């Protein structure tokens, strides 16, 4: 089984994008807070941005205000925020 630990070892590789998208979508449905917490631990970049993008699709539909406030608190100009 492909787990978070395994993904973390390959997090910045171009081939991990689909796994990151799947992880974010699935995790957000089951435990949004834990998913957000984990993606916050990653360095800013395309992988973190991809995950946050997927999380925001689900989170913003559930709680527009809280998700918008969290997103606004990300550093201006960061990939994670701009995606």
Tab-separated table of C-alpha atoms in Angstrom:
chain	number	residue	atom	x	y	z
A	1	UNK	CA	0.000	0.000	0.000
A	2	UNK	CA	1.183	3.486	-0.825
A	3	UNK	CA	1.362	5.498	2.389
A	4	UNK	CA	2.172	9.010	3.499
A	5	UNK	CA	5.685	8.023	4.579
A	6	UNK	CA	6.404	6.606	1.155
A	7	UNK	CA	4.979	9.683	-0.548
A	8	UNK	CA	7.076	11.971	1.634
A	9	UNK	CA	10.222	10.339	0.254
A	10	UNK	CA	9.172	11.289	-3.299
A	11	UNK	CA	7.312	14.497	-2.572
A	12	UNK	CA	9.139	16.821	-4.946
A	13	UNK	CA	9.379	14.448	-7.889
A	14	UNK	CA	7.256	15.275	-10.920
A	15	UNK	CA	5.772	11.778	-10.943
A	16	UNK	CA	4.257	12.260	-7.457
A	17	UNK	CA	1.730	14.915	-8.537
A	18	UNK	CA	-1.146	12.478	-9.082
A	19	UNK	CA	-0.465	10.730	-5.769
A	20	UNK	CA	-0.501	14.097	-3.983
A	21	UNK	CA	-3.808	15.019	-5.620
A	22	UNK	CA	-5.363	11.671	-4.666
A	23	UNK	CA	-4.032	11.904	-1.115
A	24	UNK	CA	-5.353	15.427	-0.604
A	25	UNK	CA	-8.811	14.667	-1.976
A	26	UNK	CA	-9.257	11.424	-0.065
A	27	UNK	CA	-7.814	12.713	3.180
A	28	UNK	CA	-9.823	15.937	3.063
A	29	UNK	CA	-13.035	13.933	2.944
A	30	UNK	CA	-12.030	11.732	5.885
A	31	UNK	CA	-10.107	14.157	8.124
A	32	UNK	CA	-9.722	17.651	6.726
A	33	UNK	CA	-7.910	19.032	9.775
A	34	UNK	CA	-5.240	16.323	9.663
A	35	UNK	CA	-4.776	16.822	5.922
A	36	UNK	CA	-4.329	20.571	6.335
A	37	UNK	CA	-1.897	20.022	9.210
A	38	UNK	CA	0.228	17.624	7.131
A	39	UNK	CA	0.365	19.819	4.029
A	40	UNK	CA	1.374	22.759	6.231
A	41	UNK	CA	4.521	20.817	7.203
A	42	UNK	CA	5.766	20.718	3.606
A	43	UNK	CA	8.048	23.359	2.153
A	44	UNK	CA	6.381	25.770	-0.239
A	45	UNK	CA	6.465	24.471	-3.765
A	46	UNK	CA	4.406	22.747	-6.425
A	47	UNK	CA	3.756	19.652	-4.319
A	48	UNK	CA	2.417	21.608	-1.352
A	49	UNK	CA	0.538	23.903	-3.713
A	50	UNK	CA	-1.066	20.960	-5.484
A	51	UNK	CA	-2.188	19.468	-2.193
A	52	UNK	CA	-3.571	22.738	-0.891
A	53	UNK	CA	-5.359	23.351	-4.182
A	54	UNK	CA	-7.118	19.998	-3.842
A	55	UNK	CA	-7.899	20.600	-0.157
A	56	UNK	CA	-9.369	24.011	-0.924
A	57	UNK	CA	-11.788	22.537	-3.454
A	58	UNK	CA	-13.363	20.478	-0.700
A	59	UNK	CA	-12.853	22.811	2.259
A	60	UNK	CA	-14.196	25.916	0.528
A	61	UNK	CA	-17.415	24.070	-0.327
A	62	UNK	CA	-17.818	23.120	3.351
A	63	UNK	CA	-16.732	26.370	5.014
A	64	UNK	CA	-15.989	29.280	2.728
A	65	UNK	CA	-15.125	31.698	5.515
A	66	UNK	CA	-12.670	29.497	7.442
A	67	UNK	CA	-10.943	28.220	4.306
A	68	UNK	CA	-10.643	31.735	2.912
A	69	UNK	CA	-9.153	33.061	6.137
A	70	UNK	CA	-6.637	30.214	6.279
A	71	UNK	CA	-5.652	30.739	2.651
A	72	UNK	CA	-5.300	34.494	3.176
A	73	UNK	CA	-2.868	33.819	6.040
A	74	UNK	CA	-0.426	32.016	3.732
A	75	UNK	CA	2.518	34.195	2.741
A	76	UNK	CA	1.784	36.522	-0.152
A	77	UNK	CA	3.516	35.331	-3.301
A	78	UNK	CA	3.881	31.749	-2.106
A	79	UNK	CA	3.187	28.997	-4.634
A	80	UNK	CA	0.849	27.354	-2.159
A	81	UNK	CA	-1.324	30.444	-1.905
A	82	UNK	CA	-1.202	31.453	-5.542
A	83	UNK	CA	-2.227	28.069	-6.922
